[in-house]
């Protein structure tokens, strides 16, 4: 967390035009950078889980309200019937490879930040590729460290 703020501060120091994008999560109070179009708003949720959690909650509330209507009840009956026959629910999205490895909203946030900082459009795919590369390097380093520890233990014997 401290590291995060160090990075955030250094970004703001070198990219002073982003200072107006500094926002605070209304749920967990963490500081983060928002898109310039949302600059100055104080009702934002952070991209580290709060925004997603509250969006999910709202959509659950919406669908609960929807299924309480008679139209919704009929539709649900149809869906349940389909499911009972072993049909695939229509809303089952095929998972994007690699994307499920990262919290939803996070990749978009990083892509947005990278675009702002680099002054060019950076796609979410690019961010996912970058994150995967970073994770591979990280796990390689960890494996090397583990190998070293195991080697040390073997040398010392029981
Ligand atoms: Zn938050």
PDB file of C-alpha atoms and ligand atoms in Angstrom:
ATOM      1  CA  UNK A   1       0.000   0.000   0.000  1.00  0.00           C
ATOM      2  CA  UNK A   2       2.843   2.359   0.876  1.00  0.00           C
ATOM      3  CA  UNK A   3       4.480   1.384  -2.373  1.00  0.00           C
ATOM      4  CA  UNK A   4       1.292   2.207  -4.219  1.00  0.00           C
ATOM      5  CA  UNK A   5       1.245   5.723  -2.814  1.00  0.00           C
ATOM      6  CA  UNK A   6       4.916   6.199  -3.623  1.00  0.00           C
ATOM      7  CA  UNK A   7       4.166   5.312  -7.231  1.00  0.00           C
ATOM      8  CA  UNK A   8       1.064   7.464  -7.271  1.00  0.00           C
ATOM      9  CA  UNK A   9       2.981  10.448  -5.901  1.00  0.00           C
ATOM     10  CA  UNK A  10       5.794  10.088  -8.391  1.00  0.00           C
ATOM     11  CA  UNK A  11       3.289   9.818 -11.240  1.00  0.00           C
ATOM     12  CA  UNK A  12       1.609  12.993 -10.069  1.00  0.00           C
ATOM     13  CA  UNK A  13       4.955  14.751  -9.741  1.00  0.00           C
ATOM     14  CA  UNK A  14       6.033  13.941 -13.257  1.00  0.00           C
ATOM     15  CA  UNK A  15       2.545  14.185 -14.777  1.00  0.00           C
ATOM     16  CA  UNK A  16       1.177  17.299 -13.150  1.00  0.00           C
ATOM     17  CA  UNK A  17      -1.745  17.438 -15.587  1.00  0.00           C
ATOM     18  CA  UNK A  18      -3.054  14.275 -13.929  1.00  0.00           C
ATOM     19  CA  UNK A  19      -3.335  15.941 -10.532  1.00  0.00           C
ATOM     20  CA  UNK A  20      -6.882  16.973 -11.226  1.00  0.00           C
ATOM     21  CA  UNK A  21      -7.710  13.304 -11.803  1.00  0.00           C
ATOM     22  CA  UNK A  22      -6.791  12.380  -8.254  1.00  0.00           C
ATOM     23  CA  UNK A  23      -9.898  10.924  -6.633  1.00  0.00           C
ATOM     24  CA  UNK A  24     -10.720   9.236  -3.403  1.00  0.00           C
ATOM     25  CA  UNK A  25     -12.815   6.092  -3.164  1.00  0.00           C
ATOM     26  CA  UNK A  26     -16.046   6.833  -1.364  1.00  0.00           C
ATOM     27  CA  UNK A  27     -16.070   3.329   0.090  1.00  0.00           C
ATOM     28  CA  UNK A  28     -12.536   2.559   1.255  1.00  0.00           C
ATOM     29  CA  UNK A  29     -11.039   6.085   0.998  1.00  0.00           C
ATOM     30  CA  UNK A  30      -8.064   4.987  -1.058  1.00  0.00           C
ATOM     31  CA  UNK A  31      -6.653   7.565  -3.474  1.00  0.00           C
ATOM     32  CA  UNK A  32      -6.577   6.699  -7.137  1.00  0.00           C
ATOM     33  CA  UNK A  33      -6.479   8.404 -10.503  1.00  0.00           C
ATOM     34  CA  UNK A  34      -9.682   8.599 -12.425  1.00  0.00           C
ATOM     35  CA  UNK A  35     -10.344   9.342 -16.048  1.00  0.00           C
ATOM     36  CA  UNK A  36     -10.288  13.092 -16.796  1.00  0.00           C
ATOM     37  CA  UNK A  37     -13.994  12.958 -17.668  1.00  0.00           C
ATOM     38  CA  UNK A  38     -14.698  11.991 -14.051  1.00  0.00           C
ATOM     39  CA  UNK A  39     -12.240  14.456 -12.538  1.00  0.00           C
ATOM     40  CA  UNK A  40     -13.648  16.307  -9.574  1.00  0.00           C
ATOM     41  CA  UNK A  41     -16.346  13.773  -8.755  1.00  0.00           C
ATOM     42  CA  UNK A  42     -16.489  12.610  -5.175  1.00  0.00           C
ATOM     43  CA  UNK A  43     -18.895   9.704  -5.626  1.00  0.00           C
ATOM     44  CA  UNK A  44     -16.474   7.328  -7.299  1.00  0.00           C
ATOM     45  CA  UNK A  45     -15.486   3.839  -6.241  1.00  0.00           C
ATOM     46  CA  UNK A  46     -11.907   2.707  -6.584  1.00  0.00           C
ATOM     47  CA  UNK A  47     -10.921   0.200  -9.282  1.00  0.00           C
ATOM     48  CA  UNK A  48      -9.416  -2.142  -6.692  1.00  0.00           C
ATOM     49  CA  UNK A  49     -12.642  -3.915  -5.935  1.00  0.00           C
ATOM     50  CA  UNK A  50     -15.094  -1.353  -4.569  1.00  0.00           C
ATOM     51  CA  UNK A  51     -16.390  -0.158  -7.928  1.00  0.00           C
ATOM     52  CA  UNK A  52     -16.820  -3.728  -9.112  1.00  0.00           C
ATOM     53  CA  UNK A  53     -18.406  -4.884  -5.861  1.00  0.00           C
ATOM     54  CA  UNK A  54     -20.902  -2.050  -5.866  1.00  0.00           C
ATOM     55  CA  UNK A  55     -21.658  -2.426  -9.532  1.00  0.00           C
ATOM     56  CA  UNK A  56     -22.341  -6.117  -8.966  1.00  0.00           C
ATOM     57  CA  UNK A  57     -24.515  -5.298  -6.002  1.00  0.00           C
ATOM     58  CA  UNK A  58     -26.531  -2.820  -8.024  1.00  0.00           C
ATOM     59  CA  UNK A  59     -26.985  -5.254 -10.865  1.00  0.00           C
ATOM     60  CA  UNK A  60     -28.090  -7.921  -8.384  1.00  0.00           C
ATOM     61  CA  UNK A  61     -30.594  -5.476  -6.947  1.00  0.00           C
ATOM     62  CA  UNK A  62     -31.779  -4.673 -10.447  1.00  0.00           C
ATOM     63  CA  UNK A  63     -32.228  -8.293 -11.415  1.00  0.00           C
ATOM     64  CA  UNK A  64     -33.945  -9.116  -8.120  1.00  0.00           C
ATOM     65  CA  UNK A  65     -36.346  -6.269  -8.808  1.00  0.00           C
ATOM     66  CA  UNK A  66     -36.774  -7.458 -12.387  1.00  0.00           C
ATOM     67  CA  UNK A  67     -37.522 -11.048 -11.479  1.00  0.00           C
ATOM     68  CA  UNK A  68     -40.117  -9.861  -9.017  1.00  0.00           C
ATOM     69  CA  UNK A  69     -42.167  -8.514 -11.940  1.00  0.00           C
ATOM     70  CA  UNK A  70     -44.507 -10.928 -13.693  1.00  0.00           C
ATOM     71  CA  UNK A  71     -42.565 -10.660 -16.932  1.00  0.00           C
ATOM     72  CA  UNK A  72     -39.427 -11.558 -15.053  1.00  0.00           C
ATOM     73  CA  UNK A  73     -41.110 -14.513 -13.364  1.00  0.00           C
ATOM     74  CA  UNK A  74     -42.106 -15.979 -16.722  1.00  0.00           C
ATOM     75  CA  UNK A  75     -38.648 -15.456 -18.097  1.00  0.00           C
ATOM     76  CA  UNK A  76     -37.030 -17.067 -15.114  1.00  0.00           C
ATOM     77  CA  UNK A  77     -39.277 -20.093 -15.427  1.00  0.00           C
ATOM     78  CA  UNK A  78     -38.165 -20.430 -19.035  1.00  0.00           C
ATOM     79  CA  UNK A  79     -34.530 -20.106 -18.075  1.00  0.00           C
ATOM     80  CA  UNK A  80     -34.860 -22.669 -15.304  1.00  0.00           C
ATOM     81  CA  UNK A  81     -36.556 -25.025 -17.725  1.00  0.00           C
ATOM     82  CA  UNK A  82     -33.765 -24.619 -20.213  1.00  0.00           C
ATOM     83  CA  UNK A  83     -31.202 -25.239 -17.520  1.00  0.00           C
ATOM     84  CA  UNK A  84     -33.002 -28.391 -16.408  1.00  0.00           C
ATOM     85  CA  UNK A  85     -32.768 -29.723 -19.960  1.00  0.00           C
ATOM     86  CA  UNK A  86     -29.046 -29.209 -19.836  1.00  0.00           C
ATOM     87  CA  UNK A  87     -29.103 -26.174 -22.093  1.00  0.00           C
ATOM     88  CA  UNK A  88     -26.387 -23.571 -21.803  1.00  0.00           C
ATOM     89  CA  UNK A  89     -27.672 -20.339 -20.280  1.00  0.00           C
ATOM     90  CA  UNK A  90     -27.631 -17.600 -22.865  1.00  0.00           C
ATOM     91  CA  UNK A  91     -25.677 -15.235 -20.635  1.00  0.00           C
ATOM     92  CA  UNK A  92     -22.688 -17.541 -20.208  1.00  0.00           C
ATOM     93  CA  UNK A  93     -19.838 -15.561 -21.697  1.00  0.00           C
ATOM     94  CA  UNK A  94     -16.851 -17.572 -22.779  1.00  0.00           C
ATOM     95  CA  UNK A  95     -14.013 -16.458 -20.527  1.00  0.00           C
ATOM     96  CA  UNK A  96     -11.332 -14.394 -22.203  1.00  0.00           C
ATOM     97  CA  UNK A  97      -8.048 -16.239 -21.914  1.00  0.00           C
ATOM     98  CA  UNK A  98      -5.785 -14.765 -19.259  1.00  0.00           C
ATOM     99  CA  UNK A  99      -8.257 -12.064 -18.310  1.00  0.00           C
ATOM    100  CA  UNK A 100      -9.755 -14.012 -15.346  1.00  0.00           C
ATOM    101  CA  UNK A 101      -6.344 -13.949 -13.712  1.00  0.00           C
ATOM    102  CA  UNK A 102      -6.787 -10.303 -12.842  1.00  0.00           C
ATOM    103  CA  UNK A 103      -9.511  -8.629 -10.820  1.00  0.00           C
ATOM    104  CA  UNK A 104     -12.227  -7.203 -13.023  1.00  0.00           C
ATOM    105  CA  UNK A 105     -11.895  -3.490 -13.540  1.00  0.00           C
ATOM    106  CA  UNK A 106      -8.223  -3.543 -12.666  1.00  0.00           C
ATOM    107  CA  UNK A 107      -6.972  -4.129 -16.200  1.00  0.00           C
ATOM    108  CA  UNK A 108      -9.177  -1.367 -17.529  1.00  0.00           C
ATOM    109  CA  UNK A 109      -7.913   0.968 -14.859  1.00  0.00           C
ATOM    110  CA  UNK A 110      -4.276   0.236 -15.602  1.00  0.00           C
ATOM    111  CA  UNK A 111      -4.910   0.627 -19.330  1.00  0.00           C
ATOM    112  CA  UNK A 112      -6.571   3.977 -18.722  1.00  0.00           C
ATOM    113  CA  UNK A 113      -3.671   5.118 -16.529  1.00  0.00           C
ATOM    114  CA  UNK A 114      -1.089   3.964 -19.035  1.00  0.00           C
ATOM    115  CA  UNK A 115      -2.927   5.835 -21.784  1.00  0.00           C
ATOM    116  CA  UNK A 116      -2.974   9.010 -19.715  1.00  0.00           C
ATOM    117  CA  UNK A 117       0.665   8.730 -18.736  1.00  0.00           C
ATOM    118  CA  UNK A 118       1.986   7.748 -22.133  1.00  0.00           C
ATOM    119  CA  UNK A 119      -0.335  10.051 -24.024  1.00  0.00           C
ATOM    120  CA  UNK A 120      -1.373   7.308 -26.437  1.00  0.00           C
ATOM    121  CA  UNK A 121      -4.157   4.758 -26.441  1.00  0.00           C
ATOM    122  CA  UNK A 122      -3.055   1.664 -24.548  1.00  0.00           C
ATOM    123  CA  UNK A 123      -5.389  -1.292 -24.948  1.00  0.00           C
ATOM    124  CA  UNK A 124      -6.449  -3.702 -22.222  1.00  0.00           C
ATOM    125  CA  UNK A 125      -4.917  -6.524 -24.254  1.00  0.00           C
ATOM    126  CA  UNK A 126      -1.578  -4.767 -24.095  1.00  0.00           C
ATOM    127  CA  UNK A 127      -1.891  -4.469 -20.321  1.00  0.00           C
ATOM    128  CA  UNK A 128      -2.829  -8.137 -19.942  1.00  0.00           C
ATOM    129  CA  UNK A 129       0.208  -9.117 -22.017  1.00  0.00           C
ATOM    130  CA  UNK A 130       2.390  -6.891 -19.878  1.00  0.00           C
ATOM    131  CA  UNK A 131       0.950  -8.256 -16.629  1.00  0.00           C
ATOM    132  CA  UNK A 132       1.397 -11.841 -17.787  1.00  0.00           C
ATOM    133  CA  UNK A 133       4.992 -11.115 -18.690  1.00  0.00           C
ATOM    134  CA  UNK A 134       5.592  -9.515 -15.304  1.00  0.00           C
ATOM    135  CA  UNK A 135       3.964 -12.455 -13.525  1.00  0.00           C
ATOM    136  CA  UNK A 136       6.051 -14.960 -15.450  1.00  0.00           C
ATOM    137  CA  UNK A 137       9.215 -13.121 -14.495  1.00  0.00           C
ATOM    138  CA  UNK A 138       8.066 -12.882 -10.917  1.00  0.00           C
ATOM    139  CA  UNK A 139       7.328 -16.599 -10.643  1.00  0.00           C
ATOM    140  CA  UNK A 140      10.642 -17.424 -12.293  1.00  0.00           C
ATOM    141  CA  UNK A 141      12.451 -15.339  -9.700  1.00  0.00           C
ATOM    142  CA  UNK A 142      10.465 -17.035  -6.958  1.00  0.00           C
ATOM    143  CA  UNK A 143      11.297 -20.461  -8.335  1.00  0.00           C
ATOM    144  CA  UNK A 144      14.988 -19.575  -8.395  1.00  0.00           C
ATOM    145  CA  UNK A 145      14.731 -18.424  -4.801  1.00  0.00           C
ATOM    146  CA  UNK A 146      12.961 -21.663  -3.853  1.00  0.00           C
ATOM    147  CA  UNK A 147      15.603 -23.736  -5.626  1.00  0.00           C
ATOM    148  CA  UNK A 148      18.244 -21.898  -3.662  1.00  0.00           C
ATOM    149  CA  UNK A 149      16.475 -22.503  -0.348  1.00  0.00           C
ATOM    150  CA  UNK A 150      15.981 -26.188  -1.171  1.00  0.00           C
ATOM    151  CA  UNK A 151      19.634 -26.504  -2.167  1.00  0.00           C
ATOM    152  CA  UNK A 152      20.699 -24.902   1.082  1.00  0.00           C
ATOM    153  CA  UNK A 153      18.488 -27.238   3.075  1.00  0.00           C
ATOM    154  CA  UNK A 154      19.826 -30.252   1.235  1.00  0.00           C
ATOM    155  CA  UNK A 155      23.380 -29.177   1.917  1.00  0.00           C
ATOM    156  CA  UNK A 156      22.752 -28.794   5.597  1.00  0.00           C
ATOM    157  CA  UNK A 157      21.032 -32.145   5.791  1.00  0.00           C
ATOM    158  CA  UNK A 158      18.630 -33.211   8.507  1.00  0.00           C
TER     159      UNK A 158
HETATM  160 ZN1  LIG B   1     -12.363   1.440  -2.653  1.00  0.00          ZN
END
